[in-house]
Coordinates of C-alpha atoms in Angstrom, one line a residue:
M311 CA -0.8 -1.1 -32.4
T312 CA -3.8 -3.1 -33.9
R313 CA -3.6 -6.8 -33.0
T314 CA -4.4 -8.4 -36.4
P315 CA -4.7 -12.2 -36.8
A316 CA -1.4 -12.2 -38.7
R317 CA 0.3 -10.2 -35.9
E318 CA -1.1 -12.6 -33.2
R319 CA 0.1 -15.6 -35.1
L320 CA 3.6 -14.1 -35.6
L321 CA 3.9 -13.3 -31.9
Q322 CA 2.8 -16.8 -30.9
A323 CA 5.1 -18.4 -33.5
A324 CA 8.0 -16.3 -32.2
V325 CA 7.4 -17.3 -28.6
E326 CA 7.3 -21.0 -29.5
L327 CA 10.5 -20.9 -31.6
F328 CA 12.4 -18.5 -29.4
S329 CA 11.6 -20.9 -26.5
T330 CA 12.6 -24.1 -28.3
Q331 CA 15.5 -22.9 -30.4
G332 CA 16.7 -19.7 -28.8
V333 CA 16.5 -16.2 -30.2
R334 CA 19.8 -16.4 -32.1
E335 CA 19.1 -19.7 -33.9
T336 CA 15.6 -18.7 -35.0
T337 CA 15.2 -17.1 -38.4
T338 CA 12.5 -14.8 -39.6
R339 CA 11.6 -17.2 -42.3
Q340 CA 11.0 -20.0 -39.7
I341 CA 8.7 -17.7 -37.8
A342 CA 6.8 -16.6 -40.9
E343 CA 6.3 -20.2 -42.0
R344 CA 5.1 -21.3 -38.6
A345 CA 2.7 -18.4 -38.5
E346 CA 1.6 -19.2 -42.1
V347 CA 2.2 -15.7 -43.3
N348 CA 4.6 -14.2 -45.9
E349 CA 8.0 -13.1 -44.5
V350 CA 7.3 -9.6 -45.9
T351 CA 4.4 -9.4 -43.5
L352 CA 6.8 -10.0 -40.6
F353 CA 9.1 -7.2 -41.8
R354 CA 6.1 -4.8 -42.3
Q355 CA 4.8 -5.5 -38.8
F356 CA 8.0 -5.6 -36.8
G357 CA 10.9 -4.3 -39.0
N358 CA 13.2 -7.2 -38.2
K359 CA 13.7 -10.1 -35.8
H360 CA 14.9 -7.9 -33.0
G361 CA 11.8 -5.7 -33.3
L362 CA 9.7 -8.9 -33.1
L363 CA 11.5 -9.9 -30.0
L364 CA 10.8 -6.6 -28.3
A365 CA 7.1 -6.9 -29.3
V366 CA 7.0 -10.4 -27.8
I367 CA 8.3 -9.0 -24.5
E368 CA 5.9 -6.0 -24.6
E369 CA 2.7 -7.7 -26.0
S370 CA 2.7 -11.4 -25.7
E371 CA 0.4 -13.1 -23.3
V372 CA 3.2 -14.8 -21.3
F373 CA 4.5 -11.4 -20.1
S374 CA 1.1 -9.8 -19.7
T375 CA 0.1 -12.7 -17.4
L376 CA 3.0 -11.7 -15.2
K377 CA 1.9 -8.1 -15.0
N378 CA -1.7 -9.0 -14.4
L379 CA -2.7 -9.9 -10.9
D380 CA -6.4 -10.4 -11.5
R381 CA -6.0 -14.1 -10.8
I382 CA -4.8 -13.3 -7.3
S383 CA -7.8 -12.4 -5.2
P384 CA -6.8 -11.3 -1.7
V385 CA -8.9 -12.9 1.0
E386 CA -10.5 -10.5 3.5
G387 CA -8.5 -10.4 6.7
D388 CA -5.3 -11.7 5.0
T389 CA -2.1 -10.8 6.9
L390 CA 0.8 -9.2 5.1
R391 CA 2.6 -12.6 5.4
S392 CA -0.2 -14.5 3.8
K393 CA -0.6 -12.0 1.0
F394 CA 3.1 -12.1 0.3
R395 CA 3.1 -15.9 0.2
Q396 CA 0.1 -15.8 -2.1
Y397 CA 1.8 -13.5 -4.5
A398 CA 5.1 -15.5 -4.5
E399 CA 3.2 -18.7 -5.3
G400 CA 1.2 -17.1 -8.1
R401 CA 4.3 -15.6 -9.7
L402 CA 6.3 -18.8 -9.4
Q403 CA 3.4 -20.6 -11.2
A404 CA 3.4 -17.9 -13.9
F405 CA 7.2 -18.0 -14.4
A406 CA 7.0 -21.8 -14.7
Q407 CA 4.8 -21.4 -17.9
L408 CA 7.7 -19.7 -19.8
P409 CA 11.0 -21.0 -18.6
E410 CA 12.4 -21.7 -22.1
F411 CA 11.5 -18.3 -23.4
L412 CA 12.8 -16.5 -20.2
L413 CA 16.1 -18.4 -20.4
S414 CA 16.5 -17.6 -24.1
V415 CA 15.9 -13.9 -23.6
V416 CA 18.2 -13.7 -20.7
A417 CA 20.9 -15.3 -22.8
E418 CA 20.4 -12.6 -25.4
A419 CA 20.5 -9.7 -23.0
G420 CA 23.2 -7.2 -23.8
R421 CA 23.4 -8.0 -27.5
H422 CA 21.1 -5.2 -28.4
P423 CA 20.4 -1.9 -26.4
G424 CA 16.7 -2.5 -26.8
E425 CA 16.8 -5.4 -24.4
A426 CA 16.3 -2.8 -21.7
L427 CA 12.6 -3.4 -22.6
L428 CA 12.9 -6.7 -20.8
A429 CA 14.1 -4.9 -17.7
H430 CA 11.2 -2.5 -18.1
S431 CA 8.7 -5.4 -18.2
L432 CA 10.2 -6.8 -15.1
T433 CA 9.9 -3.4 -13.4
Q434 CA 6.2 -3.4 -14.3
I435 CA 6.0 -6.9 -12.7
D436 CA 7.7 -5.4 -9.6
Q437 CA 5.2 -2.6 -9.5
A438 CA 2.4 -5.1 -9.7
L439 CA 3.5 -6.6 -6.4
V440 CA 3.6 -3.2 -4.7
G441 CA 0.1 -2.6 -5.9
H442 CA -1.1 -6.0 -4.8
L443 CA 0.1 -5.6 -1.3
G444 CA -1.1 -2.1 -1.1
E445 CA -0.5 -0.1 2.0
A446 CA 0.7 -3.2 3.9
I447 CA 4.0 -3.1 2.0
D448 CA 4.5 0.5 3.0
A449 CA 4.0 -0.3 6.6
R450 CA 7.5 0.8 7.7
P451 CA 9.5 -1.8 5.8
H452 CA 13.3 -1.9 6.1
L453 CA 13.6 -1.7 2.3
P454 CA 11.7 0.5 -0.2
P455 CA 8.7 -1.3 -1.7
L456 CA 10.1 -1.6 -5.2
Q457 CA 13.4 -3.0 -3.9
I458 CA 11.4 -5.7 -2.0
A459 CA 9.5 -6.5 -5.2
A460 CA 12.6 -6.6 -7.4
L461 CA 14.5 -8.8 -4.9
L462 CA 11.5 -11.3 -4.7
N463 CA 11.0 -11.5 -8.4
T464 CA 14.8 -12.0 -8.9
L465 CA 14.7 -15.0 -6.5
L466 CA 11.6 -16.4 -8.3
I467 CA 13.2 -16.1 -11.7
G468 CA 16.4 -17.6 -10.5
W469 CA 14.5 -20.6 -9.1
T470 CA 12.6 -21.1 -12.3
V471 CA 15.7 -20.9 -14.5
S472 CA 17.7 -23.2 -12.3
R473 CA 15.0 -25.8 -12.2
F474 CA 14.6 -25.7 -15.9
A475 CA 18.3 -26.1 -16.3
G476 CA 18.2 -29.2 -14.1
V477 CA 20.0 -27.6 -11.2
A478 CA 18.4 -29.0 -8.0
D479 CA 19.2 -27.9 -4.5
A480 CA 19.1 -30.4 -1.6
E481 CA 18.0 -27.6 0.8
W482 CA 14.7 -27.1 -1.1
P483 CA 13.6 -30.5 -2.5
E484 CA 10.1 -29.2 -3.0
R485 CA 8.7 -25.9 -4.3
E486 CA 6.7 -25.5 -1.1
D487 CA 9.9 -25.6 1.0
F488 CA 11.5 -23.0 -1.3
L489 CA 8.4 -20.7 -0.9
D490 CA 8.4 -21.1 2.9
S491 CA 12.1 -20.2 3.0
V492 CA 11.6 -17.1 0.8
V493 CA 8.7 -15.8 2.9
E494 CA 10.7 -16.4 6.1
L495 CA 13.7 -14.6 4.6
F496 CA 11.7 -11.5 3.7
F497 CA 9.9 -11.3 7.0
R498 CA 13.2 -11.5 8.9
G499 CA 14.7 -8.8 6.7
A500 CA 12.7 -6.7 4.3
F501 CA 9.7 -6.3 6.6
T502 CA 11.5 -6.1 9.9
E503 CA 12.5 -2.7 11.3
L504 CA 16.2 -3.0 11.7
P505 CA 18.6 -0.5 13.1
L506 CA 19.8 2.1 10.5
S507 CA 23.1 1.1 9.0
E508 CA 23.2 4.0 6.6
A509 CA 26.0 6.4 7.5
V510 CA 25.2 10.1 7.1
M511 CA 27.4 11.5 4.4
D512 CA 25.7 14.6 3.0
L513 CA 27.6 16.7 0.5
E514 CA 28.7 20.3 0.9
G515 CA 27.3 23.1 -1.2
P516 CA 30.3 23.9 -3.4
L517 CA 30.7 20.3 -4.5
V518 CA 26.9 20.0 -5.2
H519 CA 26.9 23.2 -7.3
A520 CA 30.0 22.1 -9.2
L521 CA 28.3 18.7 -9.9
L522 CA 25.2 20.4 -11.2
E523 CA 27.3 22.7 -13.4
R524 CA 29.0 19.7 -14.9
A525 CA 25.6 18.0 -15.5
Q526 CA 24.4 21.1 -17.2
K527 CA 27.4 20.9 -19.7
S528 CA 26.6 17.2 -20.2
G529 CA 23.1 17.9 -21.5
A530 CA 19.6 19.0 -20.7
Q531 CA 18.5 15.6 -19.4
D532 CA 21.6 15.1 -17.2
Y533 CA 21.1 18.5 -15.7
A534 CA 17.4 17.8 -15.0
L535 CA 18.2 14.4 -13.6
L536 CA 20.7 15.6 -11.1
Y537 CA 18.5 18.6 -10.3
V538 CA 15.7 16.3 -9.3
L539 CA 18.0 14.1 -7.3
F540 CA 19.2 17.0 -5.2
A541 CA 15.9 19.0 -5.2
A542 CA 13.5 16.2 -4.2
G543 CA 15.7 13.6 -2.5
L544 CA 14.7 10.6 -4.6
S545 CA 16.5 7.3 -5.1
A546 CA 17.4 5.9 -8.5
E547 CA 14.5 3.5 -8.2
E548 CA 12.0 6.3 -7.4
I549 CA 13.3 8.4 -10.3
C550 CA 12.3 5.6 -12.7
T551 CA 8.7 5.7 -11.5
L552 CA 8.2 9.4 -12.3
K553 CA 5.7 10.2 -15.1
R554 CA 5.3 13.4 -17.1
L555 CA 1.6 13.7 -16.5
E556 CA 1.8 13.0 -12.7
Q557 CA 3.4 16.3 -11.8
V558 CA 1.9 19.5 -10.3
C559 CA 3.7 22.4 -11.9
E560 CA 2.3 25.8 -10.8
K561 CA 3.6 29.3 -10.1
D562 CA 3.8 28.7 -6.3
R563 CA 4.8 25.0 -6.2
Y564 CA 6.1 21.9 -8.0
L565 CA 5.2 18.4 -6.8
L566 CA 6.3 15.0 -8.0
R567 CA 4.2 11.9 -7.5
V568 CA 6.3 9.1 -6.2
E569 CA 4.4 5.8 -5.9
N570 CA 1.6 6.7 -3.4
R571 CA 2.9 10.1 -2.2
Q572 CA 3.8 13.5 -3.4
V573 CA 7.3 15.1 -2.9
P574 CA 8.1 18.8 -3.3
L575 CA 10.7 19.8 -6.0
N576 CA 12.7 22.6 -4.4
R577 CA 13.7 25.8 -6.2
H578 CA 16.8 26.3 -3.9
I579 CA 19.6 23.8 -3.3
L580 CA 22.1 24.5 -0.6
G581 CA 21.7 28.3 -0.8
R582 CA 21.5 28.7 -4.6
A583 CA 18.4 29.2 -6.7
Y584 CA 17.9 27.0 -9.7
G585 CA 15.2 28.9 -11.4
S586 CA 11.5 29.1 -10.5
Y587 CA 8.8 26.4 -10.1
T588 CA 7.8 26.9 -13.7
N589 CA 11.3 27.6 -15.1
N590 CA 14.0 25.2 -13.8
P591 CA 16.3 22.5 -15.2
L592 CA 13.4 20.0 -15.3
T593 CA 10.9 22.2 -17.0
R594 CA 13.4 23.3 -19.6
Y595 CA 14.4 19.7 -20.3
L596 CA 10.8 18.7 -20.8
K597 CA 10.2 21.5 -23.3
T598 CA 12.9 19.8 -25.5
R599 CA 10.9 16.5 -25.6
R600 CA 9.1 15.6 -28.8
D601 CA 8.2 12.0 -27.9
S602 CA 5.0 10.5 -26.4
E603 CA 6.7 8.4 -23.8
P604 CA 5.1 8.9 -20.4
A605 CA 8.3 8.4 -18.4
L606 CA 10.0 11.5 -17.1
F607 CA 13.5 10.3 -18.0
L608 CA 14.5 8.2 -21.1
N609 CA 17.6 6.2 -22.0
E610 CA 19.6 6.5 -25.2
V611 CA 17.1 4.4 -27.2
G612 CA 14.1 6.5 -26.1
K613 CA 12.8 4.0 -23.5
P614 CA 12.1 4.6 -19.8
M615 CA 15.3 4.9 -17.9
M616 CA 16.2 2.0 -15.6
P617 CA 17.8 2.5 -12.1
E618 CA 21.2 1.2 -13.4
E619 CA 21.0 3.8 -16.2
V620 CA 20.3 6.6 -13.7
R621 CA 23.4 5.4 -11.7
F622 CA 25.4 5.4 -14.9
R623 CA 24.5 9.0 -15.7
W624 CA 25.4 10.0 -12.2
A625 CA 28.8 8.3 -12.6
V626 CA 29.4 10.2 -15.9
C627 CA 28.6 13.5 -14.3
T628 CA 30.6 12.9 -11.1
Q629 CA 33.7 11.4 -12.8
D630 CA 36.9 12.8 -11.2
L631 CA 35.0 14.7 -8.6
V632 CA 36.0 13.9 -5.0
S633 CA 34.3 14.8 -1.7
T634 CA 35.8 14.7 1.8
V635 CA 34.8 11.0 2.0
G636 CA 35.8 10.0 -1.6
P637 CA 33.9 10.0 -4.9
P638 CA 30.3 11.1 -4.5
A639 CA 27.8 8.3 -4.4
I640 CA 24.3 8.7 -5.8
E641 CA 22.8 7.9 -2.4
Q642 CA 24.5 11.0 -1.0
S643 CA 22.2 13.3 -3.0
R644 CA 19.2 11.9 -1.1
Q645 CA 21.1 12.3 2.2
T646 CA 22.0 15.8 1.4
W647 CA 18.3 16.6 0.7
Y648 CA 17.3 15.1 4.1
V649 CA 19.8 17.2 6.0
E650 CA 18.9 20.3 4.1
M651 CA 15.2 19.8 4.7
F652 CA 15.8 19.5 8.4
I653 CA 18.0 22.7 8.4
R654 CA 15.1 24.5 6.7
G655 CA 12.9 23.6 9.6
V656 CA 10.9 20.6 8.4
E657 CA 9.8 18.4 11.3
L658 CA 10.8 14.7 11.7
E659 CA 7.2 13.4 11.3
T660 CA 6.6 15.6 8.3
L661 CA 9.7 14.3 6.5
S662 CA 8.7 10.8 7.4
L663 CA 5.5 11.3 5.5
L664 CA 7.2 12.9 2.5
T665 CA 9.8 10.1 2.2
G666 CA 7.9 7.1 3.3
R667 CA 10.7 6.3 5.8
P668 CA 10.0 5.7 9.5
P669 CA 11.2 8.5 11.9
E670 CA 13.9 6.4 13.5
Q671 CA 15.6 6.0 10.1
L672 CA 15.6 9.8 9.6
Q673 CA 16.8 10.6 13.1
P674 CA 20.5 10.5 12.2
F675 CA 19.9 13.1 9.5
L676 CA 18.1 15.3 12.0
D677 CA 21.1 15.0 14.3
R678 CA 23.4 15.9 11.5
A679 CA 21.3 19.0 10.6
R680 CA 21.4 20.1 14.3
E681 CA 25.2 19.6 14.3
K682 CA 25.6 21.8 11.3
L683 CA 23.3 24.5 12.6
A684 CA 25.1 24.5 16.0
L685 CA 28.4 24.9 14.2
E686 CA 27.1 27.7 12.0
K687 CA 25.7 29.5 15.1
A688 CA 29.1 29.2 16.9
L689 CA 30.9 30.7 13.9
K690 CA 28.5 33.6 13.7
L691 CA 29.1 34.4 17.4
D692 CA 32.8 34.5 16.8
Q693 CA 32.4 37.0 14.0
R694 CA 30.7 39.6 16.2

C-alpha cells in the first residue's frame, strides 16, 4: 500500500484521536477534519473506521517501533541476563509512548473479528525478542522461546496499562525495581532447567485415526492442521510460525521450518499412511488457497491463525471424543509424535535437535516408547 501524504495524515490523526477519545467515541468525520482531508478520502483509503483501526495497528509508527529492535544494540560479551534486561527496558520505554492507544484498542478487542490483527502484531513483537536474543534464548530453556517472549511482553503491557490507569503497586515503587523483579522471575523459571512436570499421555492409534477422519469431514484446513499436529509434533504456537514458502516439499521428503530448525512431516501416523510427501492433507489444502497470505494456516477472516484459534479448531474436531484419560488435549498430539518417533528408532539426541527440547525432557517419552515396544514383543511371543 502506497503511503501517500493523505494516508499518513489520516493514520496520525486516528492514533491521536483513538488515544484521547477511544475508538468507539471517535468518528470518521473527526479523523478527516484533523487530517485536513475530505471524509470521502478516508473511506476510499480504508473502507470504514474499523479498516482504519486495523491499518493503524499494522502500519503506524507506534507499532512498528515495537517490532523494530534496531535501537537495541547488543554489547559484545553481554550475558543472556543482561540482554534480557536490555530488551525488557527498551520495550517498556516503547510501550510507555502509546499507553492511551494501547488501552483503547484493548478495550475494543472482541467487538470485531479483525481485532485478531492486534494479536498478530503482538506475536511479531514476541518474535522480535526471540530474534534479538538469538541462540541464547534457545539454550535449553524450560519454556519454548515464543512462550517466554509472550509472557514477558504481557507483563510489560500490563505494567504500562496499570500505570497509565493510576494503579500503583507498593512492591514496585520504581520502574527499575519492577524490571529487576521481572528479570529475576524469568531467570528462576523460564531459563532454568526444571524437572519435567509434563505427564506422558500419548494417544492410541484408533483414536488418532478417528480424530483425523473427523477433521477431514470438517474441512480441508482442519484436516491439514491436525495432520501437521500428529505428523510433525508441533505445538499450537509453533503451528502459527509456519510459512508457505519455508517448506521443502519433494518426492522423497517434506520438511517444515520451525523458528531456527527443520522438522520432518511424516507420511505415516501410527501405522496408517496419509498420502505421499507430495500428496497429503497439507498439500491438498494448500492447492485450494487463492490468497497471497504467507502464513500456512488462516483464521475465518483470512488472517494468520493465532495459537488460541488453533486450539479452538482442535476443540471443534475433538468434540465428544474421549480417550482413556478423558477428552484429548492438543498437547497430546505432540506427545504422541514423540513416542512414535522413538518407537521408529529415532535416538534421544536426534529428537532433541529436531524439537529444540533438552534430552532430559524427552527421556519420559523414550521410556514410554520402550514400554510399548516391550509389551508388543511380549504379545507376539504369546502368539507363537
